[in-house]
JSON list of C-alpha atoms and ligand atoms in Angstrom, two decimals:
[
{"chain": "N", "resi": 955, "resn": "UNK", "atom": "CA", "xyz": [93.57, 115.51, 119.54]},
{"chain": "N", "resi": 956, "resn": "UNK", "atom": "CA", "xyz": [91.11, 113.63, 117.26]},
{"chain": "N", "resi": 957, "resn": "UNK", "atom": "CA", "xyz": [91.32, 110.10, 117.29]},
{"chain": "N", "resi": 958, "resn": "UNK", "atom": "CA", "xyz": [92.17, 108.59, 113.86]},
{"chain": "N", "resi": 959, "resn": "UNK", "atom": "CA", "xyz": [90.37, 105.35, 113.36]},
{"chain": "N", "resi": 960, "resn": "UNK", "atom": "CA", "xyz": [90.59, 103.23, 110.20]},
{"chain": "N", "resi": 961, "resn": "UNK", "atom": "CA", "xyz": [87.58, 102.83, 107.74]},
{"chain": "N", "resi": 962, "resn": "UNK", "atom": "CA", "xyz": [86.75, 99.76, 109.87]},
{"chain": "N", "resi": 963, "resn": "UNK", "atom": "CA", "xyz": [86.75, 101.76, 112.85]},
{"chain": "N", "resi": 964, "resn": "UNK", "atom": "CA", "xyz": [88.44, 99.51, 115.30]},
{"chain": "N", "resi": 965, "resn": "UNK", "atom": "CA", "xyz": [92.63, 100.73, 114.61]},
{"chain": "N", "resi": 966, "resn": "UNK", "atom": "CA", "xyz": [94.26, 104.08, 115.68]},
{"chain": "N", "resi": 967, "resn": "UNK", "atom": "CA", "xyz": [97.00, 103.12, 113.11]},
{"chain": "N", "resi": 968, "resn": "UNK", "atom": "CA", "xyz": [96.65, 102.82, 109.76]},
{"chain": "N", "resi": 969, "resn": "UNK", "atom": "CA", "xyz": [97.38, 98.71, 108.40]},
{"chain": "N", "resi": 970, "resn": "UNK", "atom": "CA", "xyz": [99.52, 98.89, 105.71]},
{"chain": "N", "resi": 971, "resn": "UNK", "atom": "CA", "xyz": [99.02, 95.98, 103.16]},
{"chain": "N", "resi": 972, "resn": "UNK", "atom": "CA", "xyz": [102.07, 94.69, 102.00]},
{"chain": "N", "resi": 973, "resn": "UNK", "atom": "CA", "xyz": [101.40, 92.29, 98.57]},
{"chain": "N", "resi": 974, "resn": "UNK", "atom": "CA", "xyz": [103.75, 89.86, 99.82]},
{"chain": "N", "resi": 975, "resn": "UNK", "atom": "CA", "xyz": [104.09, 86.99, 96.77]},
{"chain": "N", "resi": 976, "resn": "UNK", "atom": "CA", "xyz": [107.09, 87.88, 95.57]},
{"chain": "N", "resi": 977, "resn": "UNK", "atom": "CA", "xyz": [109.58, 90.66, 95.83]},
{"chain": "N", "resi": 978, "resn": "UNK", "atom": "CA", "xyz": [110.69, 93.29, 98.27]},
{"chain": "N", "resi": 979, "resn": "UNK", "atom": "CA", "xyz": [108.50, 92.51, 100.85]},
{"chain": "N", "resi": 980, "resn": "UNK", "atom": "CA", "xyz": [109.86, 92.91, 104.07]},
{"chain": "N", "resi": 981, "resn": "UNK", "atom": "CA", "xyz": [112.10, 96.00, 103.38]},
{"chain": "N", "resi": 982, "resn": "UNK", "atom": "CA", "xyz": [108.83, 97.67, 103.09]},
{"chain": "N", "resi": 983, "resn": "UNK", "atom": "CA", "xyz": [107.58, 96.53, 106.04]},
{"chain": "N", "resi": 984, "resn": "UNK", "atom": "CA", "xyz": [110.44, 97.65, 107.82]},
{"chain": "N", "resi": 985, "resn": "UNK", "atom": "CA", "xyz": [110.05, 101.26, 106.38]},
{"chain": "N", "resi": 986, "resn": "UNK", "atom": "CA", "xyz": [106.34, 101.32, 107.27]},
{"chain": "N", "resi": 987, "resn": "UNK", "atom": "CA", "xyz": [106.57, 99.79, 111.08]},
{"chain": "N", "resi": 988, "resn": "UNK", "atom": "CA", "xyz": [109.24, 102.76, 111.31]},
{"chain": "N", "resi": 989, "resn": "UNK", "atom": "CA", "xyz": [107.13, 105.13, 110.38]},
{"chain": "N", "resi": 990, "resn": "UNK", "atom": "CA", "xyz": [104.68, 104.37, 113.22]},
{"chain": "N", "resi": 991, "resn": "UNK", "atom": "CA", "xyz": [102.32, 102.20, 111.23]},
{"chain": "N", "resi": 992, "resn": "UNK", "atom": "CA", "xyz": [100.90, 98.84, 111.19]},
{"chain": "N", "resi": 993, "resn": "UNK", "atom": "CA", "xyz": [102.58, 96.43, 108.01]},
{"chain": "N", "resi": 994, "resn": "UNK", "atom": "CA", "xyz": [100.66, 93.22, 107.24]},
{"chain": "N", "resi": 995, "resn": "UNK", "atom": "CA", "xyz": [101.68, 90.73, 104.40]},
{"chain": "N", "resi": 996, "resn": "UNK", "atom": "CA", "xyz": [98.72, 90.02, 101.90]},
{"chain": "N", "resi": 997, "resn": "UNK", "atom": "CA", "xyz": [99.00, 86.61, 100.54]},
{"chain": "N", "resi": 998, "resn": "UNK", "atom": "CA", "xyz": [95.35, 85.60, 100.12]},
{"chain": "N", "resi": 999, "resn": "UNK", "atom": "CA", "xyz": [91.82, 87.82, 100.17]},
{"chain": "N", "resi": 1000, "resn": "UNK", "atom": "CA", "xyz": [91.30, 87.60, 103.40]},
{"chain": "N", "resi": 1001, "resn": "UNK", "atom": "CA", "xyz": [93.98, 89.63, 104.20]},
{"chain": "N", "resi": 1002, "resn": "UNK", "atom": "CA", "xyz": [93.19, 92.35, 102.79]},
{"chain": "N", "resi": 1003, "resn": "UNK", "atom": "CA", "xyz": [89.88, 93.09, 104.95]},
{"chain": "N", "resi": 1004, "resn": "UNK", "atom": "CA", "xyz": [90.72, 96.14, 107.19]},
{"chain": "N", "resi": 1005, "resn": "UNK", "atom": "CA", "xyz": [93.69, 97.25, 105.58]},
{"chain": "N", "resi": 1006, "resn": "UNK", "atom": "CA", "xyz": [93.62, 101.05, 104.84]},
{"chain": "N", "resi": 1007, "resn": "UNK", "atom": "CA", "xyz": [96.83, 101.29, 101.92]},
{"chain": "N", "resi": 1008, "resn": "UNK", "atom": "CA", "xyz": [98.24, 98.22, 99.68]},
{"chain": "N", "resi": 1009, "resn": "UNK", "atom": "CA", "xyz": [102.34, 98.39, 98.85]},
{"chain": "N", "resi": 1010, "resn": "UNK", "atom": "CA", "xyz": [102.40, 96.49, 95.48]},
{"chain": "N", "resi": 1011, "resn": "UNK", "atom": "CA", "xyz": [106.39, 95.90, 95.55]},
{"chain": "N", "resi": 1012, "resn": "UNK", "atom": "CA", "xyz": [109.63, 95.42, 93.17]},
{"chain": "N", "resi": 1013, "resn": "UNK", "atom": "CA", "xyz": [110.06, 92.22, 91.80]},
{"chain": "N", "resi": 1014, "resn": "UNK", "atom": "CA", "xyz": [108.96, 91.00, 88.78]},
{"chain": "N", "resi": 1015, "resn": "UNK", "atom": "CA", "xyz": [105.83, 91.66, 87.44]},
{"chain": "N", "resi": 1016, "resn": "UNK", "atom": "CA", "xyz": [104.66, 88.69, 85.52]},
{"chain": "N", "resi": 1017, "resn": "UNK", "atom": "CA", "xyz": [105.35, 86.49, 87.78]},
{"chain": "N", "resi": 1018, "resn": "UNK", "atom": "CA", "xyz": [103.59, 88.90, 90.48]},
{"chain": "N", "resi": 1019, "resn": "UNK", "atom": "CA", "xyz": [100.45, 88.80, 87.95]},
{"chain": "N", "resi": 1020, "resn": "UNK", "atom": "CA", "xyz": [100.44, 85.12, 87.49]},
{"chain": "N", "resi": 1021, "resn": "UNK", "atom": "CA", "xyz": [100.56, 84.65, 91.47]},
{"chain": "N", "resi": 1022, "resn": "UNK", "atom": "CA", "xyz": [97.72, 87.16, 92.12]},
{"chain": "N", "resi": 1023, "resn": "UNK", "atom": "CA", "xyz": [95.60, 84.75, 89.73]},
{"chain": "N", "resi": 1024, "resn": "UNK", "atom": "CA", "xyz": [96.68, 81.30, 91.34]},
{"chain": "N", "resi": 1025, "resn": "UNK", "atom": "CA", "xyz": [95.95, 82.97, 94.88]},
{"chain": "N", "resi": 1026, "resn": "UNK", "atom": "CA", "xyz": [92.91, 84.29, 92.99]},
{"chain": "N", "resi": 1027, "resn": "UNK", "atom": "CA", "xyz": [93.62, 87.87, 94.72]},
{"chain": "N", "resi": 1028, "resn": "UNK", "atom": "CA", "xyz": [93.41, 89.49, 91.50]},
{"chain": "N", "resi": 1029, "resn": "UNK", "atom": "CA", "xyz": [89.88, 90.87, 91.50]},
{"chain": "N", "resi": 1030, "resn": "UNK", "atom": "CA", "xyz": [89.75, 91.10, 95.09]},
{"chain": "N", "resi": 1031, "resn": "UNK", "atom": "CA", "xyz": [92.42, 93.50, 94.91]},
{"chain": "N", "resi": 1032, "resn": "UNK", "atom": "CA", "xyz": [91.35, 95.31, 92.00]},
{"chain": "N", "resi": 1033, "resn": "UNK", "atom": "CA", "xyz": [88.13, 96.21, 93.08]},
{"chain": "N", "resi": 1034, "resn": "UNK", "atom": "CA", "xyz": [89.23, 97.46, 96.57]},
{"chain": "N", "resi": 1035, "resn": "UNK", "atom": "CA", "xyz": [91.79, 99.53, 94.53]},
{"chain": "N", "resi": 1036, "resn": "UNK", "atom": "CA", "xyz": [89.40, 100.82, 91.95]},
{"chain": "N", "resi": 1037, "resn": "UNK", "atom": "CA", "xyz": [86.64, 101.42, 95.24]},
{"chain": "N", "resi": 1038, "resn": "UNK", "atom": "CA", "xyz": [89.55, 104.15, 96.82]},
{"chain": "N", "resi": 1039, "resn": "UNK", "atom": "CA", "xyz": [92.07, 102.15, 98.72]},
{"chain": "N", "resi": 1040, "resn": "UNK", "atom": "CA", "xyz": [95.23, 103.88, 98.42]},
{"chain": "N", "resi": 1041, "resn": "UNK", "atom": "CA", "xyz": [98.02, 101.85, 96.67]},
{"chain": "N", "resi": 1042, "resn": "UNK", "atom": "CA", "xyz": [101.76, 102.50, 96.59]},
{"chain": "N", "resi": 1043, "resn": "UNK", "atom": "CA", "xyz": [103.22, 100.71, 93.76]},
{"chain": "N", "resi": 1044, "resn": "UNK", "atom": "CA", "xyz": [107.29, 100.02, 93.50]},
{"chain": "N", "resi": 1045, "resn": "UNK", "atom": "CA", "xyz": [109.35, 99.06, 90.52]},
{"chain": "N", "resi": 1046, "resn": "UNK", "atom": "CA", "xyz": [107.46, 95.81, 89.28]},
{"chain": "N", "resi": 1047, "resn": "UNK", "atom": "CA", "xyz": [104.35, 97.35, 91.38]},
{"chain": "N", "resi": 1048, "resn": "UNK", "atom": "CA", "xyz": [104.49, 100.81, 89.24]},
{"chain": "N", "resi": 1049, "resn": "UNK", "atom": "CA", "xyz": [104.35, 98.06, 85.98]},
{"chain": "N", "resi": 1050, "resn": "UNK", "atom": "CA", "xyz": [101.26, 96.31, 87.68]},
{"chain": "N", "resi": 1051, "resn": "UNK", "atom": "CA", "xyz": [99.24, 99.66, 88.09]},
{"chain": "N", "resi": 1052, "resn": "UNK", "atom": "CA", "xyz": [100.12, 100.93, 84.34]},
{"chain": "N", "resi": 1053, "resn": "UNK", "atom": "CA", "xyz": [97.15, 100.79, 82.25]},
{"chain": "N", "resi": 1054, "resn": "UNK", "atom": "CA", "xyz": [99.67, 100.42, 78.82]},
{"chain": "N", "resi": 1055, "resn": "UNK", "atom": "CA", "xyz": [102.93, 98.44, 78.89]},
{"chain": "N", "resi": 1056, "resn": "UNK", "atom": "CA", "xyz": [104.91, 99.22, 76.18]},
{"chain": "N", "resi": 1057, "resn": "UNK", "atom": "CA", "xyz": [105.49, 97.03, 73.34]},
{"chain": "N", "resi": 1058, "resn": "UNK", "atom": "CA", "xyz": [102.13, 95.53, 73.26]},
{"chain": "N", "resi": 1059, "resn": "UNK", "atom": "CA", "xyz": [102.87, 93.51, 76.26]},
{"chain": "N", "resi": 1060, "resn": "UNK", "atom": "CA", "xyz": [99.32, 92.97, 78.58]},
{"chain": "N", "resi": 1061, "resn": "UNK", "atom": "CA", "xyz": [98.93, 95.48, 81.13]},
{"chain": "N", "resi": 1062, "resn": "UNK", "atom": "CA", "xyz": [98.67, 93.56, 84.79]},
{"chain": "N", "resi": 1063, "resn": "UNK", "atom": "CA", "xyz": [96.42, 95.45, 86.80]},
{"chain": "N", "resi": 1064, "resn": "UNK", "atom": "CA", "xyz": [95.22, 97.98, 84.51]},
{"chain": "N", "resi": 1065, "resn": "UNK", "atom": "CA", "xyz": [94.28, 100.89, 86.89]},
{"chain": "N", "resi": 1066, "resn": "UNK", "atom": "CA", "xyz": [96.53, 104.01, 86.85]},
{"chain": "N", "resi": 1067, "resn": "UNK", "atom": "CA", "xyz": [96.63, 106.18, 83.75]},
{"chain": "N", "resi": 1068, "resn": "UNK", "atom": "CA", "xyz": [100.58, 105.85, 82.49]},
{"chain": "N", "resi": 1069, "resn": "UNK", "atom": "CA", "xyz": [102.12, 104.11, 79.92]},
{"chain": "N", "resi": 1070, "resn": "UNK", "atom": "CA", "xyz": [105.26, 102.55, 81.37]},
{"chain": "N", "resi": 1071, "resn": "UNK", "atom": "CA", "xyz": [108.49, 101.02, 79.62]},
{"chain": "N", "resi": 1072, "resn": "UNK", "atom": "CA", "xyz": [109.97, 97.66, 81.32]},
{"chain": "N", "resi": 1073, "resn": "UNK", "atom": "CA", "xyz": [113.38, 96.94, 82.22]},
{"chain": "N", "resi": 1074, "resn": "UNK", "atom": "CA", "xyz": [113.74, 100.80, 80.28]},
{"chain": "N", "resi": 1075, "resn": "UNK", "atom": "CA", "xyz": [117.99, 101.00, 81.11]},
{"chain": "N", "resi": 1076, "resn": "UNK", "atom": "CA", "xyz": [118.57, 97.38, 80.45]},
{"chain": "N", "resi": 1077, "resn": "UNK", "atom": "CA", "xyz": [119.64, 94.51, 82.01]},
{"chain": "N", "resi": 1078, "resn": "UNK", "atom": "CA", "xyz": [120.39, 93.89, 85.81]},
{"chain": "N", "resi": 1079, "resn": "UNK", "atom": "CA", "xyz": [123.73, 94.82, 84.80]},
{"chain": "N", "resi": 1080, "resn": "UNK", "atom": "CA", "xyz": [122.75, 98.32, 83.95]},
{"chain": "N", "resi": 1081, "resn": "UNK", "atom": "CA", "xyz": [120.97, 98.95, 87.59]},
{"chain": "N", "resi": 1082, "resn": "UNK", "atom": "CA", "xyz": [121.77, 102.36, 89.27]},
{"chain": "N", "resi": 1083, "resn": "UNK", "atom": "CA", "xyz": [121.72, 105.17, 92.05]},
{"chain": "N", "resi": 1084, "resn": "UNK", "atom": "CA", "xyz": [121.05, 108.43, 91.61]},
{"chain": "N", "resi": 1085, "resn": "UNK", "atom": "CA", "xyz": [119.89, 111.43, 93.70]},
{"chain": "N", "resi": 1086, "resn": "UNK", "atom": "CA", "xyz": [116.76, 113.09, 92.64]},
{"chain": "N", "resi": 1087, "resn": "UNK", "atom": "CA", "xyz": [114.09, 115.55, 93.24]},
{"chain": "N", "resi": 1088, "resn": "UNK", "atom": "CA", "xyz": [110.95, 114.48, 94.60]},
{"chain": "N", "resi": 1089, "resn": "UNK", "atom": "CA", "xyz": [107.50, 116.62, 94.66]},
{"chain": "N", "resi": 1090, "resn": "UNK", "atom": "CA", "xyz": [107.08, 117.06, 98.53]},
{"chain": "N", "resi": 1091, "resn": "UNK", "atom": "CA", "xyz": [110.42, 115.98, 99.92]},
{"chain": "N", "resi": 1092, "resn": "UNK", "atom": "CA", "xyz": [113.12, 118.60, 100.48]},
{"chain": "N", "resi": 1093, "resn": "UNK", "atom": "CA", "xyz": [116.53, 117.84, 99.21]},
{"chain": "N", "resi": 1094, "resn": "UNK", "atom": "CA", "xyz": [117.78, 115.07, 97.11]},
{"chain": "N", "resi": 1095, "resn": "UNK", "atom": "CA", "xyz": [116.74, 111.44, 97.67]},
{"chain": "N", "resi": 1096, "resn": "UNK", "atom": "CA", "xyz": [118.42, 107.99, 96.89]},
{"chain": "N", "resi": 1097, "resn": "UNK", "atom": "CA", "xyz": [116.44, 106.51, 94.05]},
{"chain": "N", "resi": 1098, "resn": "UNK", "atom": "CA", "xyz": [117.93, 102.72, 93.67]},
{"chain": "N", "resi": 1099, "resn": "UNK", "atom": "CA", "xyz": [117.10, 101.39, 90.50]},
{"chain": "N", "resi": 1100, "resn": "UNK", "atom": "CA", "xyz": [116.80, 97.76, 89.57]},
{"chain": "N", "resi": 1101, "resn": "UNK", "atom": "CA", "xyz": [116.22, 96.44, 86.32]},
{"chain": "N", "resi": 1102, "resn": "UNK", "atom": "CA", "xyz": [113.56, 99.81, 86.57]},
{"chain": "N", "resi": 1103, "resn": "UNK", "atom": "CA", "xyz": [110.78, 100.82, 84.35]},
{"chain": "N", "resi": 1104, "resn": "UNK", "atom": "CA", "xyz": [110.12, 104.26, 83.76]},
{"chain": "N", "resi": 1105, "resn": "UNK", "atom": "CA", "xyz": [107.01, 105.92, 82.59]},
{"chain": "N", "resi": 1106, "resn": "UNK", "atom": "CA", "xyz": [107.31, 107.00, 79.19]},
{"chain": "N", "resi": 1107, "resn": "UNK", "atom": "CA", "xyz": [104.04, 109.38, 79.47]},
{"chain": "N", "resi": 1108, "resn": "UNK", "atom": "CA", "xyz": [100.68, 110.24, 81.99]},
{"chain": "N", "resi": 1109, "resn": "UNK", "atom": "CA", "xyz": [97.63, 110.70, 80.98]},
{"chain": "N", "resi": 1110, "resn": "UNK", "atom": "CA", "xyz": [94.97, 113.19, 82.55]},
{"chain": "N", "resi": 1111, "resn": "UNK", "atom": "CA", "xyz": [94.82, 113.27, 86.00]},
{"chain": "N", "resi": 1112, "resn": "UNK", "atom": "CA", "xyz": [98.18, 112.35, 86.82]},
{"chain": "N", "resi": 1113, "resn": "UNK", "atom": "CA", "xyz": [100.89, 114.51, 88.54]},
{"chain": "N", "resi": 1114, "resn": "UNK", "atom": "CA", "xyz": [104.36, 113.67, 88.07]},
{"chain": "N", "resi": 1115, "resn": "UNK", "atom": "CA", "xyz": [106.44, 113.95, 91.18]},
{"chain": "N", "resi": 1116, "resn": "UNK", "atom": "CA", "xyz": [109.83, 113.03, 89.97]},
{"chain": "N", "resi": 1117, "resn": "UNK", "atom": "CA", "xyz": [111.84, 113.35, 86.80]},
{"chain": "N", "resi": 1118, "resn": "UNK", "atom": "CA", "xyz": [115.74, 112.01, 86.35]},
{"chain": "N", "resi": 1119, "resn": "UNK", "atom": "CA", "xyz": [117.43, 112.89, 82.84]},
{"chain": "N", "resi": 1120, "resn": "UNK", "atom": "CA", "xyz": [114.00, 114.14, 81.25]},
{"chain": "N", "resi": 1121, "resn": "UNK", "atom": "CA", "xyz": [112.32, 110.54, 82.60]},
{"chain": "N", "resi": 1122, "resn": "UNK", "atom": "CA", "xyz": [109.33, 110.07, 84.67]},
{"chain": "N", "resi": 1123, "resn": "UNK", "atom": "CA", "xyz": [110.14, 108.35, 88.05]},
{"chain": "N", "resi": 1124, "resn": "UNK", "atom": "CA", "xyz": [107.69, 108.68, 90.39]},
{"chain": "N", "resi": 1125, "resn": "UNK", "atom": "CA", "xyz": [103.77, 109.66, 89.45]},
{"chain": "N", "resi": 1126, "resn": "UNK", "atom": "CA", "xyz": [100.66, 109.59, 91.02]},
{"chain": "N", "resi": 1127, "resn": "UNK", "atom": "CA", "xyz": [96.83, 109.91, 90.11]},
{"chain": "N", "resi": 1128, "resn": "UNK", "atom": "CA", "xyz": [94.55, 110.40, 93.15]},
{"chain": "N", "resi": 1129, "resn": "UNK", "atom": "CA", "xyz": [94.91, 107.00, 95.79]},
{"chain": "N", "resi": 1130, "resn": "UNK", "atom": "CA", "xyz": [97.56, 105.59, 93.12]},
{"chain": "N", "resi": 1131, "resn": "UNK", "atom": "CA", "xyz": [101.20, 106.72, 93.45]},
{"chain": "N", "resi": 1132, "resn": "UNK", "atom": "CA", "xyz": [103.81, 104.70, 91.39]},
{"chain": "N", "resi": 1133, "resn": "UNK", "atom": "CA", "xyz": [107.63, 105.02, 91.89]},
{"chain": "N", "resi": 1134, "resn": "UNK", "atom": "CA", "xyz": [109.96, 103.22, 89.47]},
{"chain": "N", "resi": 1135, "resn": "UNK", "atom": "CA", "xyz": [113.13, 102.94, 92.30]},
{"chain": "N", "resi": 1136, "resn": "UNK", "atom": "CA", "xyz": [113.44, 101.33, 95.33]},
{"chain": "N", "resi": 1137, "resn": "UNK", "atom": "CA", "xyz": [112.37, 103.69, 97.91]},
{"chain": "N", "resi": 1138, "resn": "UNK", "atom": "CA", "xyz": [112.22, 100.64, 100.32]},
{"chain": "N", "resi": 1139, "resn": "UNK", "atom": "CA", "xyz": [115.99, 100.44, 100.16]},
{"chain": "N", "resi": 1140, "resn": "UNK", "atom": "CA", "xyz": [117.35, 103.53, 100.12]},
{"chain": "N", "resi": 1141, "resn": "UNK", "atom": "CA", "xyz": [117.55, 104.21, 104.20]},
{"chain": "N", "resi": 1142, "resn": "UNK", "atom": "CA", "xyz": [115.50, 107.00, 104.12]},
{"chain": "N", "resi": 1143, "resn": "UNK", "atom": "CA", "xyz": [111.85, 107.06, 104.97]},
{"chain": "N", "resi": 1144, "resn": "UNK", "atom": "CA", "xyz": [110.50, 110.09, 103.41]},
{"chain": "N", "resi": 1145, "resn": "UNK", "atom": "CA", "xyz": [108.73, 108.80, 100.30]},
{"chain": "N", "resi": 1146, "resn": "UNK", "atom": "CA", "xyz": [107.13, 106.30, 102.76]},
{"chain": "N", "resi": 1147, "resn": "UNK", "atom": "CA", "xyz": [105.97, 108.98, 105.50]},
{"chain": "N", "resi": 1148, "resn": "UNK", "atom": "CA", "xyz": [104.45, 111.26, 102.18]},
{"chain": "N", "resi": 1149, "resn": "UNK", "atom": "CA", "xyz": [102.35, 107.99, 101.08]},
{"chain": "N", "resi": 1150, "resn": "UNK", "atom": "CA", "xyz": [101.59, 107.56, 104.87]},
{"chain": "N", "resi": 1151, "resn": "UNK", "atom": "CA", "xyz": [100.34, 111.29, 105.45]},
{"chain": "N", "resi": 1152, "resn": "UNK", "atom": "CA", "xyz": [98.20, 110.99, 102.16]},
{"chain": "N", "resi": 1153, "resn": "UNK", "atom": "CA", "xyz": [96.81, 107.77, 103.75]},
{"chain": "N", "resi": 1154, "resn": "UNK", "atom": "CA", "xyz": [96.07, 109.23, 107.35]},
{"chain": "N", "resi": 1155, "resn": "UNK", "atom": "CA", "xyz": [94.41, 112.14, 105.77]},
{"chain": "N", "resi": 1156, "resn": "UNK", "atom": "CA", "xyz": [92.08, 110.26, 103.89]},
{"chain": "N", "resi": 1157, "resn": "UNK", "atom": "CA", "xyz": [90.90, 107.73, 107.17]},
{"chain": "N", "resi": 1158, "resn": "UNK", "atom": "CA", "xyz": [87.68, 108.51, 108.77]},
{"chain": "N", "resi": 1159, "resn": "UNK", "atom": "CA", "xyz": [88.15, 110.56, 111.55]},
{"chain": "N", "resi": 1160, "resn": "UNK", "atom": "CA", "xyz": [86.58, 108.62, 114.60]},
{"chain": "N", "resi": 1161, "resn": "UNK", "atom": "CA", "xyz": [82.69, 109.71, 115.81]},
{"chain": "N", "resi": 1162, "resn": "UNK", "atom": "CA", "xyz": [82.87, 111.56, 119.12]},
{"chain": "N", "resi": 1163, "resn": "UNK", "atom": "CA", "xyz": [81.42, 109.26, 121.75]},
{"chain": "N", "resi": 1164, "resn": "UNK", "atom": "CA", "xyz": [77.84, 110.16, 122.89]},
{"chain": "H", "resi": 1098, "resn": "LIG", "atom": "N1", "xyz": [111.76, 94.06, 85.64]},
{"chain": "H", "resi": 1098, "resn": "LIG", "atom": "C1", "xyz": [110.69, 94.09, 86.75]},
{"chain": "H", "resi": 1098, "resn": "LIG", "atom": "C2", "xyz": [109.61, 94.10, 86.10]},
{"chain": "H", "resi": 1098, "resn": "LIG", "atom": "O1", "xyz": [109.26, 94.70, 84.83]},
{"chain": "H", "resi": 1098, "resn": "LIG", "atom": "C3", "xyz": [110.91, 95.00, 87.54]},
{"chain": "H", "resi": 1098, "resn": "LIG", "atom": "C4", "xyz": [112.09, 95.29, 88.54]},
{"chain": "H", "resi": 1098, "resn": "LIG", "atom": "C5", "xyz": [112.01, 95.56, 90.02]},
{"chain": "H", "resi": 1098, "resn": "LIG", "atom": "O2", "xyz": [111.00, 95.52, 90.38]},
{"chain": "H", "resi": 1098, "resn": "LIG", "atom": "N2", "xyz": [112.99, 95.82, 90.61]},
{"chain": "H", "resi": 1098, "resn": "LIG", "atom": "O3", "xyz": [108.80, 93.06, 85.90]}
]
């Protein structure tokens, strides 16, 4: 069997950075650990070194953006992602990734070719759960929507992964993955596994020892 090594050549399991400034951090860490990856909470620039992918969790996107700047993480993070680091943005993380946020609200990281509507289903009280179909996952998946956004439109190069009642809830643009729901809270690791498989496929195979 071919050994898998990460980009830095020193690990046999993917290290998944989870932006830990605010929001649903631990649940993502638990999910990735259950999938066989090594989670690492990212709080400062040095934590970005050696990660094979990054998760931007749910929470509150305006607060996350402020804390990113405060912790001097924004530019390093954008550089790594622009250079191809796989990233999964969930809920607020999806808003963070979008190039366009409806209503003139400034975009956050300005990376993914999508337009999103924040708090699209109303207030916290309008949070809900629904069983949805996701491309690449067989059978229904429980989408937990907490003060969730949805994707209003996608640009060129973006593949829609899930819709619900005509609205786009998950999409992917090459290494940029985003979903409006909280897959880390559904007790079902198939979405994390699908992302992890993509990360593994894009890791550099170890050179055969001489
Ligand atoms: N409403 C939040 C925002 O737009 C996202 C909510 C969530 O991540 N559960 O930042």
